[in-house]
Amino acid sequence: MHLIDAKDLNKTQIETLFELAENYKAQPWQTEVLKHKIVSLLFFENSTRTRCSFEIAAKRLGAAVLNLDLAASSMQKDESLLDTIQTLEAMDVDAFVVRHKEEDTCRYIVDNLKTKASVLNARSGTQTHPSQALLDAFTIYERKPDFENLSIAIVGDIRHSRVAHSNIHFLKVLGVKDLRLVGPEIFLPKQDLDCKTYTDFGSGIKDADVVMVLRIQKERMADTDVPDAGSYFKNYGLTPEKLKLAKPDAIVMHPGPMNRGVEISTKVADGSQSIILQQVQNGVFMRQALLDWLVK
Ligand code: CP
């Protein structure tokens, strides 16, 4: 089985993954689950959280991990992506965890597999980062499980964020009715995602239960479109004063990497309402759940 797009998962499947993640949180090391399986990590773009958490997840389940150094691989001698995949398939790789800048790379790999290997999207294109959105939803569920009655504000560069698009999908499937997208016009999505949009930060986060902050994805926009960091922080950076507009028990999330002093202040990032490092921790449990569900 594969994980290509957040939209491929329904509510029952998301809840199954929550149960599996809870199981791995209670007992992280279960090395019989993927014993004698090989998981290959193919990261064509940089990563800290996703790459390391998939590697730790696979090792906790007993898999052998093949972390291909693409810069030192024969792709540098113009070997194609498909020839690389098929070479690894010939060595009995059971799962490919893939990060790539192109939207359709994971589906392209799936369509051309010669074996029953699984493909897991570790973020691709500008639309989808399903494993991150699953761990985010799971982290909310642990603290505020009544999704139907939550107000969730996603703040920042939503237009270029792969996390935001997958999050919007999962949160809607889980029943969130008050889902707000907050940011300057240039960062709001071009397409109608059936969410309320706000360019005014204060109105956007007023009485929110969850404030999810996103980084400006400078690498995905023209230099001329990148806002000045100082004025962006003044208008859209989450500070302790602005956070007071949300509910007193609101939780603050960020998928990382953070740019402190741009979209979030250090006081908020390291403050008592921040659950950013719990997201990182849950990332390993959710990726264990995914590897168990898809590769076992
Ligand atoms: N959230 C996320 O995808 O982080 P990395 O780029 O470090 O994997």
mmCIF file of C-alpha atoms and ligand atoms in Angstrom:
data_model
loop_
_atom_site.group_PDB
_atom_site.id
_atom_site.type_symbol
_atom_site.label_atom_id
_atom_site.label_comp_id
_atom_site.label_asym_id
_atom_site.label_seq_id
_atom_site.Cartn_x
_atom_site.Cartn_y
_atom_site.Cartn_z
ATOM 1 C CA MET A 1 0.000 0.000 0.000
ATOM 2 C CA HIS A 2 1.039 3.586 -0.591
ATOM 3 C CA LEU A 3 0.569 7.038 0.937
ATOM 4 C CA ILE A 4 0.589 9.604 -1.837
ATOM 5 C CA ASP A 5 -1.939 12.316 -0.984
ATOM 6 C CA ALA A 6 -3.806 13.322 2.161
ATOM 7 C CA LYS A 7 -6.988 13.155 0.090
ATOM 8 C CA ASP A 8 -6.564 9.363 -0.249
ATOM 9 C CA LEU A 9 -7.421 8.848 3.451
ATOM 10 C CA ASN A 10 -10.918 8.784 4.939
ATOM 11 C CA LYS A 11 -11.996 9.395 8.541
ATOM 12 C CA THR A 12 -11.908 5.715 9.529
ATOM 13 C CA GLN A 13 -8.399 5.322 8.159
ATOM 14 C CA ILE A 14 -7.198 8.475 9.960
ATOM 15 C CA GLU A 15 -8.676 7.155 13.223
ATOM 16 C CA THR A 16 -6.971 3.785 12.660
ATOM 17 C CA LEU A 17 -3.661 5.620 12.312
ATOM 18 C CA PHE A 18 -4.357 7.564 15.530
ATOM 19 C CA GLU A 19 -4.886 4.225 17.335
ATOM 20 C CA LEU A 20 -1.675 2.800 15.923
ATOM 21 C CA ALA A 21 0.270 5.952 16.879
ATOM 22 C CA GLU A 22 -1.143 5.702 20.423
ATOM 23 C CA ASN A 23 0.005 2.078 20.546
ATOM 24 C CA TYR A 24 3.543 3.053 19.490
ATOM 25 C CA LYS A 25 3.586 5.955 21.928
ATOM 26 C CA ALA A 26 2.823 3.488 24.733
ATOM 27 C CA GLN A 27 5.416 0.991 23.482
ATOM 28 C CA PRO A 28 7.848 2.578 20.989
ATOM 29 C CA TRP A 29 10.198 -0.328 20.289
ATOM 30 C CA GLN A 30 8.420 -3.209 18.508
ATOM 31 C CA THR A 31 11.188 -4.646 16.383
ATOM 32 C CA GLU A 32 9.293 -7.702 15.096
ATOM 33 C CA VAL A 33 6.820 -5.577 13.090
ATOM 34 C CA LEU A 34 9.116 -4.859 10.115
ATOM 35 C CA LYS A 35 11.789 -7.497 10.774
ATOM 36 C CA HIS A 36 13.523 -8.427 7.502
ATOM 37 C CA LYS A 37 12.016 -5.425 5.684
ATOM 38 C CA ILE A 38 14.110 -2.729 4.003
ATOM 39 C CA VAL A 39 12.981 0.898 4.014
ATOM 40 C CA SER A 40 14.784 3.279 1.650
ATOM 41 C CA LEU A 41 14.793 7.037 2.271
ATOM 42 C CA LEU A 42 15.036 9.097 -0.936
ATOM 43 C CA PHE A 43 15.174 12.783 -0.056
ATOM 44 C CA PHE A 44 15.679 15.045 -3.068
ATOM 45 C CA GLU A 45 15.117 18.099 -0.852
ATOM 46 C CA ASN A 46 16.498 18.955 2.579
ATOM 47 C CA SER A 47 14.831 17.725 5.737
ATOM 48 C CA THR A 48 15.564 17.270 9.424
ATOM 49 C CA ARG A 49 12.283 16.238 11.069
ATOM 50 C CA THR A 50 10.709 14.066 8.379
ATOM 51 C CA ARG A 51 13.867 12.251 7.360
ATOM 52 C CA CYS A 52 15.086 11.542 10.901
ATOM 53 C CA SER A 53 11.663 10.552 12.198
ATOM 54 C CA PHE A 54 11.043 8.103 9.338
ATOM 55 C CA GLU A 55 14.494 6.604 9.977
ATOM 56 C CA ILE A 56 13.905 6.274 13.737
ATOM 57 C CA ALA A 57 10.384 4.927 13.093
ATOM 58 C CA ALA A 58 11.672 2.229 10.717
ATOM 59 C CA LYS A 59 14.437 1.232 13.147
ATOM 60 C CA ARG A 60 12.022 1.016 16.084
ATOM 61 C CA LEU A 61 9.974 -1.419 13.998
ATOM 62 C CA GLY A 62 13.024 -3.560 13.220
ATOM 63 C CA ALA A 63 13.480 -2.622 9.536
ATOM 64 C CA ALA A 64 16.831 -2.141 7.850
ATOM 65 C CA VAL A 65 17.116 1.477 6.686
ATOM 66 C CA LEU A 66 18.803 2.441 3.432
ATOM 67 C CA ASN A 67 19.348 6.192 3.553
ATOM 68 C CA LEU A 68 20.514 6.851 0.007
ATOM 69 C CA ASP A 69 22.961 9.750 -0.276
ATOM 70 C CA LEU A 70 21.696 11.149 -3.567
ATOM 71 C CA ALA A 71 24.679 13.479 -3.969
ATOM 72 C CA ALA A 72 26.947 10.423 -3.909
ATOM 73 C CA SER A 73 24.645 8.161 -5.958
ATOM 74 C CA SER A 74 24.767 7.296 -9.652
ATOM 75 C CA MET A 75 22.003 9.835 -10.257
ATOM 76 C CA GLN A 76 24.958 12.245 -10.415
ATOM 77 C CA LYS A 77 26.030 10.230 -13.509
ATOM 78 C CA ASP A 78 22.623 10.956 -15.075
ATOM 79 C CA GLU A 79 20.973 7.706 -14.000
ATOM 80 C CA SER A 80 17.226 8.343 -14.107
ATOM 81 C CA LEU A 81 14.892 8.306 -11.116
ATOM 82 C CA LEU A 82 13.131 5.197 -12.416
ATOM 83 C CA ASP A 83 16.375 3.307 -13.019
ATOM 84 C CA THR A 84 17.407 4.205 -9.473
ATOM 85 C CA ILE A 85 14.097 2.927 -8.084
ATOM 86 C CA GLN A 86 14.227 -0.258 -10.125
ATOM 87 C CA THR A 87 17.833 -0.869 -9.064
ATOM 88 C CA LEU A 88 16.772 -0.640 -5.432
ATOM 89 C CA GLU A 89 13.723 -2.823 -6.083
ATOM 90 C CA ALA A 90 16.080 -5.462 -7.491
ATOM 91 C CA MET A 91 17.810 -5.390 -4.093
ATOM 92 C CA ASP A 92 14.446 -6.183 -2.435
ATOM 93 C CA VAL A 93 13.653 -2.778 -0.965
ATOM 94 C CA ASP A 94 10.146 -2.968 0.563
ATOM 95 C CA ALA A 95 9.333 0.736 0.925
ATOM 96 C CA PHE A 96 10.425 4.054 -0.525
ATOM 97 C CA VAL A 97 10.003 7.231 1.529
ATOM 98 C CA VAL A 98 10.253 10.057 -1.002
ATOM 99 C CA ARG A 99 10.623 13.834 -0.770
ATOM 100 C CA HIS A 100 10.770 15.682 -4.093
ATOM 101 C CA LYS A 101 10.009 19.150 -5.407
ATOM 102 C CA GLU A 102 7.726 17.864 -8.180
ATOM 103 C CA GLU A 103 4.041 17.315 -7.479
ATOM 104 C CA ASP A 104 3.647 13.967 -9.213
ATOM 105 C CA THR A 105 6.889 12.147 -8.406
ATOM 106 C CA CYS A 106 5.393 9.682 -5.905
ATOM 107 C CA ARG A 107 2.528 8.755 -8.208
ATOM 108 C CA TYR A 108 4.973 8.395 -11.106
ATOM 109 C CA ILE A 109 7.065 5.983 -9.029
ATOM 110 C CA VAL A 110 3.969 3.988 -7.997
ATOM 111 C CA ASP A 111 2.839 3.724 -11.636
ATOM 112 C CA ASN A 112 6.217 2.311 -12.644
ATOM 113 C CA LEU A 113 7.014 -0.067 -9.779
ATOM 114 C CA LYS A 114 8.044 -3.585 -10.759
ATOM 115 C CA THR A 115 7.507 -5.006 -7.264
ATOM 116 C CA LYS A 116 4.936 -4.644 -4.461
ATOM 117 C CA ALA A 117 7.069 -2.031 -2.683
ATOM 118 C CA SER A 118 5.217 0.749 -0.860
ATOM 119 C CA VAL A 119 5.740 4.428 -1.645
ATOM 120 C CA LEU A 120 5.290 7.006 1.138
ATOM 121 C CA ASN A 121 5.170 10.682 0.261
ATOM 122 C CA ALA A 122 7.473 12.596 2.614
ATOM 123 C CA ARG A 123 6.337 15.888 0.998
ATOM 124 C CA SER A 124 6.145 16.759 -2.643
ATOM 125 C CA GLY A 125 5.224 19.759 -4.754
ATOM 126 C CA THR A 126 3.241 22.591 -3.180
ATOM 127 C CA GLN A 127 0.142 20.615 -2.273
ATOM 128 C CA THR A 128 0.771 17.673 -0.013
ATOM 129 C CA HIS A 129 2.694 16.553 3.098
ATOM 130 C CA PRO A 130 0.381 13.863 4.443
ATOM 131 C CA SER A 131 2.539 12.411 7.216
ATOM 132 C CA GLN A 132 3.095 15.880 8.733
ATOM 133 C CA ALA A 133 -0.614 16.688 8.602
ATOM 134 C CA LEU A 134 -1.432 13.334 10.230
ATOM 135 C CA LEU A 135 0.979 13.957 13.093
ATOM 136 C CA ASP A 136 -0.438 17.479 13.495
ATOM 137 C CA ALA A 137 -4.011 16.170 13.644
ATOM 138 C CA PHE A 138 -2.944 13.454 16.103
ATOM 139 C CA THR A 139 -1.236 16.069 18.332
ATOM 140 C CA ILE A 140 -4.428 18.161 18.375
ATOM 141 C CA TYR A 141 -6.552 15.045 19.024
ATOM 142 C CA GLU A 142 -4.498 14.193 22.140
ATOM 143 C CA ARG A 143 -5.281 17.596 23.684
ATOM 144 C CA LYS A 144 -8.559 18.690 22.113
ATOM 145 C CA PRO A 145 -10.348 15.660 20.645
ATOM 146 C CA ASP A 146 -13.707 17.376 20.048
ATOM 147 C CA PHE A 147 -12.805 18.443 16.493
ATOM 148 C CA GLU A 148 -16.345 19.580 15.621
ATOM 149 C CA ASN A 149 -16.237 22.329 18.234
ATOM 150 C CA LEU A 150 -12.723 23.605 17.651
ATOM 151 C CA SER A 151 -11.714 26.910 16.097
ATOM 152 C CA ILE A 152 -8.419 26.422 14.311
ATOM 153 C CA ALA A 153 -6.418 29.265 12.753
ATOM 154 C CA ILE A 154 -3.667 28.453 10.241
ATOM 155 C CA VAL A 155 -1.461 31.544 10.036
ATOM 156 C CA GLY A 156 1.203 32.523 7.514
ATOM 157 C CA ASP A 157 2.296 31.352 4.086
ATOM 158 C CA ILE A 158 -0.597 29.032 3.300
ATOM 159 C CA ARG A 159 -0.297 29.423 -0.465
ATOM 160 C CA HIS A 160 3.117 27.747 -0.696
ATOM 161 C CA SER A 161 2.762 25.347 2.230
ATOM 162 C CA ARG A 162 2.383 21.657 1.576
ATOM 163 C CA VAL A 163 1.546 21.133 5.229
ATOM 164 C CA ALA A 164 -1.381 23.565 5.145
ATOM 165 C CA HIS A 165 -3.122 21.928 2.201
ATOM 166 C CA SER A 166 -2.923 18.467 3.777
ATOM 167 C CA ASN A 167 -3.917 19.837 7.181
ATOM 168 C CA ILE A 168 -6.989 21.572 5.785
ATOM 169 C CA HIS A 169 -8.108 18.291 4.251
ATOM 170 C CA PHE A 170 -7.634 16.157 7.389
ATOM 171 C CA LEU A 171 -9.140 18.738 9.752
ATOM 172 C CA LYS A 172 -12.245 19.009 7.588
ATOM 173 C CA VAL A 173 -12.578 15.223 7.360
ATOM 174 C CA LEU A 174 -12.306 15.071 11.162
ATOM 175 C CA GLY A 175 -15.179 17.529 11.465
ATOM 176 C CA VAL A 176 -13.618 20.956 12.110
ATOM 177 C CA LYS A 177 -16.184 23.581 11.094
ATOM 178 C CA ASP A 178 -14.367 26.785 12.084
ATOM 179 C CA LEU A 179 -11.151 26.592 10.071
ATOM 180 C CA ARG A 180 -9.538 29.956 9.379
ATOM 181 C CA LEU A 181 -6.721 30.854 7.014
ATOM 182 C CA VAL A 182 -4.878 33.980 8.149
ATOM 183 C CA GLY A 183 -2.182 35.941 6.332
ATOM 184 C CA PRO A 184 -1.453 38.700 3.853
ATOM 185 C CA GLU A 185 -3.297 38.405 0.526
ATOM 186 C CA ILE A 186 -0.133 37.153 -1.193
ATOM 187 C CA PHE A 187 -0.011 34.123 1.161
ATOM 188 C CA LEU A 188 -3.677 33.156 1.046
ATOM 189 C CA PRO A 189 -4.561 30.295 -1.317
ATOM 190 C CA LYS A 190 -5.585 31.208 -4.857
ATOM 191 C CA GLN A 191 -8.201 28.468 -4.999
ATOM 192 C CA ASP A 192 -11.320 28.338 -2.820
ATOM 193 C CA LEU A 193 -10.566 25.829 -0.032
ATOM 194 C CA ASP A 194 -13.948 26.347 1.634
ATOM 195 C CA CYS A 195 -12.389 28.043 4.692
ATOM 196 C CA LYS A 196 -12.808 31.534 6.116
ATOM 197 C CA THR A 197 -9.897 33.772 5.127
ATOM 198 C CA TYR A 198 -8.547 36.749 7.071
ATOM 199 C CA THR A 199 -5.927 39.343 6.223
ATOM 200 C CA ASP A 200 -6.411 40.908 9.657
ATOM 201 C CA PHE A 201 -4.364 38.861 12.119
ATOM 202 C CA GLY A 202 -6.356 39.796 15.232
ATOM 203 C CA SER A 203 -9.741 38.837 13.737
ATOM 204 C CA GLY A 204 -8.212 35.626 12.374
ATOM 205 C CA ILE A 205 -6.967 34.258 15.676
ATOM 206 C CA LYS A 206 -9.679 35.706 17.960
ATOM 207 C CA ASP A 207 -10.872 33.008 20.384
ATOM 208 C CA ALA A 208 -9.063 30.255 18.461
ATOM 209 C CA ASP A 209 -8.401 26.950 20.250
ATOM 210 C CA VAL A 210 -5.437 26.132 18.024
ATOM 211 C CA VAL A 211 -3.044 28.546 16.322
ATOM 212 C CA MET A 212 -0.924 26.816 13.712
ATOM 213 C CA VAL A 213 1.917 29.015 12.470
ATOM 214 C CA LEU A 214 3.694 28.492 9.139
ATOM 215 C CA ARG A 215 7.091 29.574 7.840
ATOM 216 C CA ILE A 216 7.436 31.835 4.794
ATOM 217 C CA GLN A 217 8.497 29.455 2.003
ATOM 218 C CA LYS A 218 11.018 31.838 0.411
ATOM 219 C CA GLU A 219 12.376 29.073 -1.792
ATOM 220 C CA ARG A 220 8.993 28.762 -3.549
ATOM 221 C CA MET A 221 8.431 32.404 -4.496
ATOM 222 C CA ALA A 222 10.085 35.189 -6.441
ATOM 223 C CA ASP A 223 12.506 37.303 -4.389
ATOM 224 C CA THR A 224 10.337 40.359 -5.055
ATOM 225 C CA ASP A 225 7.355 38.653 -3.371
ATOM 226 C CA VAL A 226 9.176 37.841 -0.124
ATOM 227 C CA PRO A 227 7.951 40.324 2.513
ATOM 228 C CA ASP A 228 10.375 42.253 4.656
ATOM 229 C CA ALA A 229 10.926 40.152 7.812
ATOM 230 C CA GLY A 230 10.511 43.108 10.178
ATOM 231 C CA SER A 231 7.185 44.310 8.824
ATOM 232 C CA TYR A 232 5.909 40.733 8.469
ATOM 233 C CA PHE A 233 6.690 40.047 12.132
ATOM 234 C CA LYS A 234 4.956 43.286 13.144
ATOM 235 C CA ASN A 235 1.753 42.371 11.295
ATOM 236 C CA TYR A 236 1.675 38.556 11.353
ATOM 237 C CA GLY A 237 4.349 37.334 13.792
ATOM 238 C CA LEU A 238 2.861 35.514 16.794
ATOM 239 C CA THR A 239 3.921 37.303 19.992
ATOM 240 C CA PRO A 240 2.693 36.774 23.580
ATOM 241 C CA GLU A 241 0.533 39.933 23.267
ATOM 242 C CA LYS A 242 -1.164 38.751 20.068
ATOM 243 C CA LEU A 243 -1.616 35.222 21.443
ATOM 244 C CA LYS A 244 -3.830 36.713 24.185
ATOM 245 C CA LEU A 245 -6.474 37.223 21.459
ATOM 246 C CA ALA A 246 -6.871 33.434 21.173
ATOM 247 C CA LYS A 247 -8.529 31.374 23.927
ATOM 248 C CA PRO A 248 -6.563 31.327 27.214
ATOM 249 C CA ASP A 249 -5.882 27.589 26.783
ATOM 250 C CA ALA A 250 -5.085 27.820 23.055
ATOM 251 C CA ILE A 251 -2.256 25.622 21.829
ATOM 252 C CA VAL A 252 0.436 26.894 19.453
ATOM 253 C CA MET A 253 1.756 24.628 16.716
ATOM 254 C CA HIS A 254 4.410 24.934 14.006
ATOM 255 C CA PRO A 255 5.473 22.140 11.649
ATOM 256 C CA GLY A 256 9.059 23.457 11.549
ATOM 257 C CA PRO A 257 11.537 24.586 10.601
ATOM 258 C CA MET A 258 10.804 27.827 12.481
ATOM 259 C CA ASN A 259 12.137 31.273 11.681
ATOM 260 C CA ARG A 260 12.095 32.920 15.085
ATOM 261 C CA GLY A 261 11.437 36.648 14.931
ATOM 262 C CA VAL A 262 9.695 36.318 11.549
ATOM 263 C CA GLU A 263 6.488 34.254 11.956
ATOM 264 C CA ILE A 264 6.829 33.508 15.682
ATOM 265 C CA SER A 265 8.596 35.056 18.665
ATOM 266 C CA THR A 266 10.950 33.021 20.805
ATOM 267 C CA LYS A 267 8.742 33.685 23.838
ATOM 268 C CA VAL A 268 5.794 31.995 22.140
ATOM 269 C CA ALA A 269 7.833 29.215 20.498
ATOM 270 C CA ASP A 270 9.319 28.226 23.864
ATOM 271 C CA GLY A 271 6.308 29.234 25.963
ATOM 272 C CA SER A 272 3.828 27.172 27.959
ATOM 273 C CA GLN A 273 1.202 27.102 25.183
ATOM 274 C CA SER A 274 3.632 25.804 22.558
ATOM 275 C CA ILE A 275 3.385 22.110 21.663
ATOM 276 C CA ILE A 276 5.923 22.316 18.835
ATOM 277 C CA LEU A 277 8.312 19.747 20.276
ATOM 278 C CA GLN A 278 5.414 17.404 21.066
ATOM 279 C CA GLN A 279 4.618 17.566 17.333
ATOM 280 C CA VAL A 280 8.188 16.450 16.610
ATOM 281 C CA GLN A 281 7.915 13.613 19.131
ATOM 282 C CA ASN A 282 4.565 12.485 17.733
ATOM 283 C CA GLY A 283 6.106 12.552 14.251
ATOM 284 C CA VAL A 284 8.026 9.401 15.064
ATOM 285 C CA PHE A 285 4.951 7.602 16.465
ATOM 286 C CA MET A 286 2.780 8.598 13.492
ATOM 287 C CA ARG A 287 5.456 7.443 11.031
ATOM 288 C CA GLN A 288 5.693 4.149 12.909
ATOM 289 C CA ALA A 289 1.918 3.878 12.485
ATOM 290 C CA LEU A 290 2.202 4.573 8.753
ATOM 291 C CA LEU A 291 5.022 2.089 8.178
ATOM 292 C CA ASP A 292 3.137 -0.562 10.137
ATOM 293 C CA TRP A 293 -0.111 0.069 8.234
ATOM 294 C CA LEU A 294 1.394 0.327 4.753
ATOM 295 C CA VAL A 295 4.494 -1.889 4.720
ATOM 296 C CA LYS A 296 3.934 -4.767 7.193
HETATM 297 N N1 CP B 1 8.049 19.770 8.891
HETATM 298 C C1 CP B 1 8.993 19.307 8.064
HETATM 299 O O1 CP B 1 8.717 18.749 7.001
HETATM 300 O O2 CP B 1 10.284 19.493 8.504
HETATM 301 P P1 CP B 1 11.569 19.019 7.727
HETATM 302 O O3 CP B 1 11.670 19.816 6.454
HETATM 303 O O4 CP B 1 12.704 19.280 8.673
HETATM 304 O O5 CP B 1 11.419 17.552 7.422
#
